[in-house]
mmCIF file of C-alpha atoms in Angstrom:
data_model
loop_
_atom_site.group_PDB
_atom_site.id
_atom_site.type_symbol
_atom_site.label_atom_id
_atom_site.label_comp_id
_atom_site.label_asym_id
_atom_site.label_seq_id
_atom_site.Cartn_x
_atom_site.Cartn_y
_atom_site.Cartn_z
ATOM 1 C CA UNK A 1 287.851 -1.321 121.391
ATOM 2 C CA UNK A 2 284.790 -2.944 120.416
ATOM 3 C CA UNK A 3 281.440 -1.663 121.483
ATOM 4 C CA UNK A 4 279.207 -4.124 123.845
ATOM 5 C CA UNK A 5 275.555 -4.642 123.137
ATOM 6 C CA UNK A 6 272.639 -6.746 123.534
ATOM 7 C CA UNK A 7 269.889 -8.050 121.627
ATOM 8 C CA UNK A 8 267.074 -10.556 122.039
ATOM 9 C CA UNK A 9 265.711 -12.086 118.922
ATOM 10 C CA UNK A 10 261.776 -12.494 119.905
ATOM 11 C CA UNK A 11 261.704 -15.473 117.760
ATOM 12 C CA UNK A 12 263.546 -17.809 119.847
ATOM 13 C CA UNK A 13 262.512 -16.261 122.774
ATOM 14 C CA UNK A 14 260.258 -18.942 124.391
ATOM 15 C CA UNK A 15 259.432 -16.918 127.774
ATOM 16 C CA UNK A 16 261.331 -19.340 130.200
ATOM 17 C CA UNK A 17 263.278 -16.732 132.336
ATOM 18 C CA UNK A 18 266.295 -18.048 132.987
ATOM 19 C CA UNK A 19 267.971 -14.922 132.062
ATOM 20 C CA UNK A 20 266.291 -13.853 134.590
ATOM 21 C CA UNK A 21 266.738 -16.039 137.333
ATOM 22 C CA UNK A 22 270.900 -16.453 136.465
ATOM 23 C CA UNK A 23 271.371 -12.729 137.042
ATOM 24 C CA UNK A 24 269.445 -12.902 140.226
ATOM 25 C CA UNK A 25 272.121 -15.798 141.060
ATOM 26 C CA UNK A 26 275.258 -14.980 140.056
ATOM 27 C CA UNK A 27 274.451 -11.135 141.379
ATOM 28 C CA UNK A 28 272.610 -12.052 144.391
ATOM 29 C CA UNK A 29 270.619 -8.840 143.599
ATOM 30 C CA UNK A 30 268.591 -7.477 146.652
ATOM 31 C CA UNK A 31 264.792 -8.554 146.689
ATOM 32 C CA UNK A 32 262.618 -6.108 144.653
ATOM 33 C CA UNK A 33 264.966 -5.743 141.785
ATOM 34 C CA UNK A 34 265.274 -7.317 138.707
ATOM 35 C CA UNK A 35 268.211 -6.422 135.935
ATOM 36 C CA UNK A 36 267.190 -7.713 133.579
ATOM 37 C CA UNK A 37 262.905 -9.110 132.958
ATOM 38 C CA UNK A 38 260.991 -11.020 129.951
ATOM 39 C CA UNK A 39 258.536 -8.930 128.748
ATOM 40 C CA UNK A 40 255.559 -10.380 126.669
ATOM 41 C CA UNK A 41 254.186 -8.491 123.625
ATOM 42 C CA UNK A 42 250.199 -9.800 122.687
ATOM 43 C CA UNK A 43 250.055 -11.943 125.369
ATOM 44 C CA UNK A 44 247.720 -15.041 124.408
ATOM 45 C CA UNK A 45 246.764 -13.542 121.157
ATOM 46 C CA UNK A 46 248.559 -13.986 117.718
ATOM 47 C CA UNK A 47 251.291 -12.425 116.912
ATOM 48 C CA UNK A 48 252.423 -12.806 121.115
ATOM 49 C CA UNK A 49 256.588 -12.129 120.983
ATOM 50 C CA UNK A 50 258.601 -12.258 124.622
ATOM 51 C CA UNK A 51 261.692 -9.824 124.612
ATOM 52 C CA UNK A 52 264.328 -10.266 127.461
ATOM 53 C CA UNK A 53 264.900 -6.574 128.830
ATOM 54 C CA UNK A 54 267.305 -4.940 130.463
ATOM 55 C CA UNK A 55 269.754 -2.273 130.532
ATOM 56 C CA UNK A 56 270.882 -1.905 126.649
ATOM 57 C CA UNK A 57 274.270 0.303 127.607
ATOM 58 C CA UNK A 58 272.868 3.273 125.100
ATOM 59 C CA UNK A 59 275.211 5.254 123.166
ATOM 60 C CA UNK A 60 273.564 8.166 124.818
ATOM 61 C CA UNK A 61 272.541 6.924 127.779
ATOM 62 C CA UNK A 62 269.508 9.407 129.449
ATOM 63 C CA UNK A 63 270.247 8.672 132.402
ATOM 64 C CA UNK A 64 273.860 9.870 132.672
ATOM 65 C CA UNK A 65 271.844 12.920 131.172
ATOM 66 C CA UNK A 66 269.130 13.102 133.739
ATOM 67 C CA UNK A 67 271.881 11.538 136.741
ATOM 68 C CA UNK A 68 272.322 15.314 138.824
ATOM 69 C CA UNK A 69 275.244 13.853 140.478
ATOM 70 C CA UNK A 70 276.778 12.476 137.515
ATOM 71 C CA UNK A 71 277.366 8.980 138.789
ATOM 72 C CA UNK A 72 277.283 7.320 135.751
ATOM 73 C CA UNK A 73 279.870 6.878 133.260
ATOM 74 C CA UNK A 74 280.537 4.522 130.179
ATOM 75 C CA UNK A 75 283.674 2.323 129.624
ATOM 76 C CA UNK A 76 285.627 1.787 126.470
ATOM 77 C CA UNK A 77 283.578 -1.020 125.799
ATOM 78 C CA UNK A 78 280.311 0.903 126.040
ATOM 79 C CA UNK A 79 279.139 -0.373 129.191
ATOM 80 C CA UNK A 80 277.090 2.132 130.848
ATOM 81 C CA UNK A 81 277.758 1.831 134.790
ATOM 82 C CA UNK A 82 277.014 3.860 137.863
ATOM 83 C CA UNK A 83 278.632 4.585 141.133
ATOM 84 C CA UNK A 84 276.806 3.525 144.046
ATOM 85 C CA UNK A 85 278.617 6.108 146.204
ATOM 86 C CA UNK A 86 277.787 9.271 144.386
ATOM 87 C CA UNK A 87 274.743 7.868 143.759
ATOM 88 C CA UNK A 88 271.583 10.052 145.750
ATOM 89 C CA UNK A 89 268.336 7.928 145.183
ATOM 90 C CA UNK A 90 266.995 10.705 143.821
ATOM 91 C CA UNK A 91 265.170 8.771 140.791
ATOM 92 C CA UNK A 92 265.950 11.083 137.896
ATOM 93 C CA UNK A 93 267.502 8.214 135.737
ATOM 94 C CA UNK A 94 264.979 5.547 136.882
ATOM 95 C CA UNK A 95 262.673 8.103 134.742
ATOM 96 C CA UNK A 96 264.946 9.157 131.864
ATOM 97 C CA UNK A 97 265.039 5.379 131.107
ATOM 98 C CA UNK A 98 263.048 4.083 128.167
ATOM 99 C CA UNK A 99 263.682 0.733 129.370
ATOM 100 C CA UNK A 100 263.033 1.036 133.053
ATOM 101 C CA UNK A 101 266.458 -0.247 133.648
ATOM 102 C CA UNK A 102 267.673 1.948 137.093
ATOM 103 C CA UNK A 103 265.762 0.673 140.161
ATOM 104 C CA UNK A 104 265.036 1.164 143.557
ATOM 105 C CA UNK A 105 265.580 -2.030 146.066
ATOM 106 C CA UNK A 106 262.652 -2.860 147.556
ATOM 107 C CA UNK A 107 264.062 -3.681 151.427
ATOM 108 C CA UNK A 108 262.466 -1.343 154.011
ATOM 109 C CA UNK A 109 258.629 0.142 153.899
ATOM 110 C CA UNK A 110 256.628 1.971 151.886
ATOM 111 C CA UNK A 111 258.468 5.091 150.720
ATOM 112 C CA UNK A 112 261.797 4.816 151.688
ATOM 113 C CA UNK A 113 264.483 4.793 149.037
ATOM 114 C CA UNK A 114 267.957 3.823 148.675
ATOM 115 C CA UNK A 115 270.810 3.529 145.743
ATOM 116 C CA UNK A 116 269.682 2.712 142.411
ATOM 117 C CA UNK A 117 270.674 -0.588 141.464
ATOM 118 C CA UNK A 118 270.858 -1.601 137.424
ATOM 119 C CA UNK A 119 272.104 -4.227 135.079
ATOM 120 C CA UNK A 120 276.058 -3.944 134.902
ATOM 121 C CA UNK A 121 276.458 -5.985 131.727
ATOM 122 C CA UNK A 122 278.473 -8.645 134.407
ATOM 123 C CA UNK A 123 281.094 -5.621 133.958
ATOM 124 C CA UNK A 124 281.075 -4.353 137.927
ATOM 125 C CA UNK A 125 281.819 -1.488 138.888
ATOM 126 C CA UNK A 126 284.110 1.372 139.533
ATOM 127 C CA UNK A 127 286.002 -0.502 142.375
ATOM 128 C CA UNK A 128 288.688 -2.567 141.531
ATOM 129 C CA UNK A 129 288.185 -5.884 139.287
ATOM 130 C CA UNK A 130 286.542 -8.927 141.239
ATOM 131 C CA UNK A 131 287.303 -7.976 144.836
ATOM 132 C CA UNK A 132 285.120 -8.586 147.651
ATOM 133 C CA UNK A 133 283.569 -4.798 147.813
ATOM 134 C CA UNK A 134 283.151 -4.338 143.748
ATOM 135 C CA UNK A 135 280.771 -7.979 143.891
ATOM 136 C CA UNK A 136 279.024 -6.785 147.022
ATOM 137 C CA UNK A 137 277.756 -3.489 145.721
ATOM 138 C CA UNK A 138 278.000 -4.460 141.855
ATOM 139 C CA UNK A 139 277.594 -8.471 141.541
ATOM 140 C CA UNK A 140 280.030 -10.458 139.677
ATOM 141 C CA UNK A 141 282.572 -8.862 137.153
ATOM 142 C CA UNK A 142 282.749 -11.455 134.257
ATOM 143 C CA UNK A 143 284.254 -9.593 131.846
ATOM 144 C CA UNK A 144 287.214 -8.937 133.678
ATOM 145 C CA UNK A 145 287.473 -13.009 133.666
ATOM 146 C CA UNK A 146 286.920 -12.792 130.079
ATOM 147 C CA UNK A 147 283.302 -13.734 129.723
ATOM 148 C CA UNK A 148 279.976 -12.984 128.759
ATOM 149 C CA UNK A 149 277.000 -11.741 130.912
ATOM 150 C CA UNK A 150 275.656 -14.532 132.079
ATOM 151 C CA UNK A 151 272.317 -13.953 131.162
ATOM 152 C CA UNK A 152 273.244 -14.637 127.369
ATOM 153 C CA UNK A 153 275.404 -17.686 128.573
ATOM 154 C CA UNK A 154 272.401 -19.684 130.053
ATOM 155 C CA UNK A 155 269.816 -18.357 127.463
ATOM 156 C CA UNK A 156 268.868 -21.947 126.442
ATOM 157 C CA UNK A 157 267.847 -21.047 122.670
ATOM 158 C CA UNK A 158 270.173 -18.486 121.702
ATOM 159 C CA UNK A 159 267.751 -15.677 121.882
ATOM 160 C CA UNK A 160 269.424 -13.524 123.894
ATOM 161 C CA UNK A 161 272.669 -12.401 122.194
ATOM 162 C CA UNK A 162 275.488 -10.440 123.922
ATOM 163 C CA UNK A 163 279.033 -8.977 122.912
ATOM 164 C CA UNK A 164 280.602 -7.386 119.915
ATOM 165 C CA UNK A 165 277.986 -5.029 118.574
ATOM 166 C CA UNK A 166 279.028 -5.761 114.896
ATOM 167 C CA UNK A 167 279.515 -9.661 115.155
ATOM 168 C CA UNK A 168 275.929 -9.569 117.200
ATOM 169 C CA UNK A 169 274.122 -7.502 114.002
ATOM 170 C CA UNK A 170 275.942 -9.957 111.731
ATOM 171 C CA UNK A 171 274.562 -13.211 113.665
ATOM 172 C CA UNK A 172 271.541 -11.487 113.742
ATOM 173 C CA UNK A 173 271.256 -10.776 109.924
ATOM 174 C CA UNK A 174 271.810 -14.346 109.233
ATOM 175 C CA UNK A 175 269.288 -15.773 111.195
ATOM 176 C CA UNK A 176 266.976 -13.305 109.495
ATOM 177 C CA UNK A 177 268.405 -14.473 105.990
ATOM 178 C CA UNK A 178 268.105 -17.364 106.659
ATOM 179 C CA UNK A 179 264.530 -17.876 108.283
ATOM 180 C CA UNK A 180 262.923 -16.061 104.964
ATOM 181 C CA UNK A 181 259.983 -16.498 106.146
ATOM 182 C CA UNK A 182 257.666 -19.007 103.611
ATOM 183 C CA UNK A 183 260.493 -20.894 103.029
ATOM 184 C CA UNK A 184 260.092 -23.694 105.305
ATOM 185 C CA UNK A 185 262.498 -22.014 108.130
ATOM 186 C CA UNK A 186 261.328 -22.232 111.512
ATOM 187 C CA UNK A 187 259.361 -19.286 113.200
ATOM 188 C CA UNK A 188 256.274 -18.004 114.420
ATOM 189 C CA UNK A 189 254.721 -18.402 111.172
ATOM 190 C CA UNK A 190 255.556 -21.949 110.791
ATOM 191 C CA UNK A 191 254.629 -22.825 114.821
ATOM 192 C CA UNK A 192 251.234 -21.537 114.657
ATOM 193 C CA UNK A 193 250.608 -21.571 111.054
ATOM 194 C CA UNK A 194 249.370 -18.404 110.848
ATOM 195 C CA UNK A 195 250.338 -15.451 108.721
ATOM 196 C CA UNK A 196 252.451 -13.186 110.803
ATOM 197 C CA UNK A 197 253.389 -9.777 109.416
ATOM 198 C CA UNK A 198 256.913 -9.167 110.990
#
């Protein structure tokens, strides 16, 4: 089976969030936690690139490494989920993370803790497909309905890619071609007329 991935090309990335704000939707993810975030790179200075982050499913994922419960687990697809119910709160993934991806919900006072919470890639979770108690701990299960993550599907200029791994490099490399940079294609270079190393 094919392996799952995501990518955000910072050069359509115009910083509007609504990756952001569909998870948050279609999840209803508790207060104090957000899956997936636009980060800005140089903010207000040349060269300033937005990335949409979130969990990127890794091949071999830290946190499952770091996890001393071992509540996480990764599907044929590559999908890198966790169990809410084994999970302990203890925080050992939300540091193994390079990409700050496991977090704690934000609902009571200062201090106090509960079950890491993390993007899901719209996959769910170990419960069974699309029932009531998978979407209330995990969100929405899309790919079980045959669709992508919805924060690709409402990314408004196809900067935030998600599926196939292969046919997402492949897009990916042709946009690159064809951009070539100096040759009239549109980019951050052409926008702000400046010269850009990449």
């Amino acid at each position: 089976m094919a392996r799952v991935k995501f990518l955000c090309d910072a050069d359509r990335c115009i910083e509007c969030n609504a990756c952001v704000t569909a998870c948050k939707n279609e999840h209803e993810v508790p207060w104090g936690i957000n899956r997936r975030r636009v980060v800005t790179i140089n903010d207000g200075k040349p060269g300033e690139r937005s990335v949409s982050m979130a969990c990127m499913h890794c091949t071999d994922a830290p946190c499952a490494a770091a996890c001393p419960v071992s509540c996480f687990y990764t599907t044929a697809d590559g999908v890198v989920l966790h169990s809410k119910d084994l999970c302990i709160g203890c925080g050992y993934c939300f540091y193994a993370c390079p990409f700050g991806a496991p977090q704690y919900p934000k609902v009571g006072n200062f201090g106090s803790r509960g079950k890491m919470d993390k993007c899901t890639y719209c996959a769910g979770g170990p419960e069974a497909d699309s029932t009531p108690a998978e979407y209330a701990k995990y969100g929405a299960n899309r790919l079980a309905e045959g669709k992508l993550p919805i924060c690709a599907e409402m990314c408004s200029t196809k900067s935030l890619l998600a599926g196939d791994g292969a046919i997402i490099a492949e897009i990916y490399k042709e946009r690159v071609t064809t951009r070539g940079y100096g040759s009239g294609a549109w980019g951050w270079k052409i926008a702000y007329q400046e010269g850009i190393a990449v």
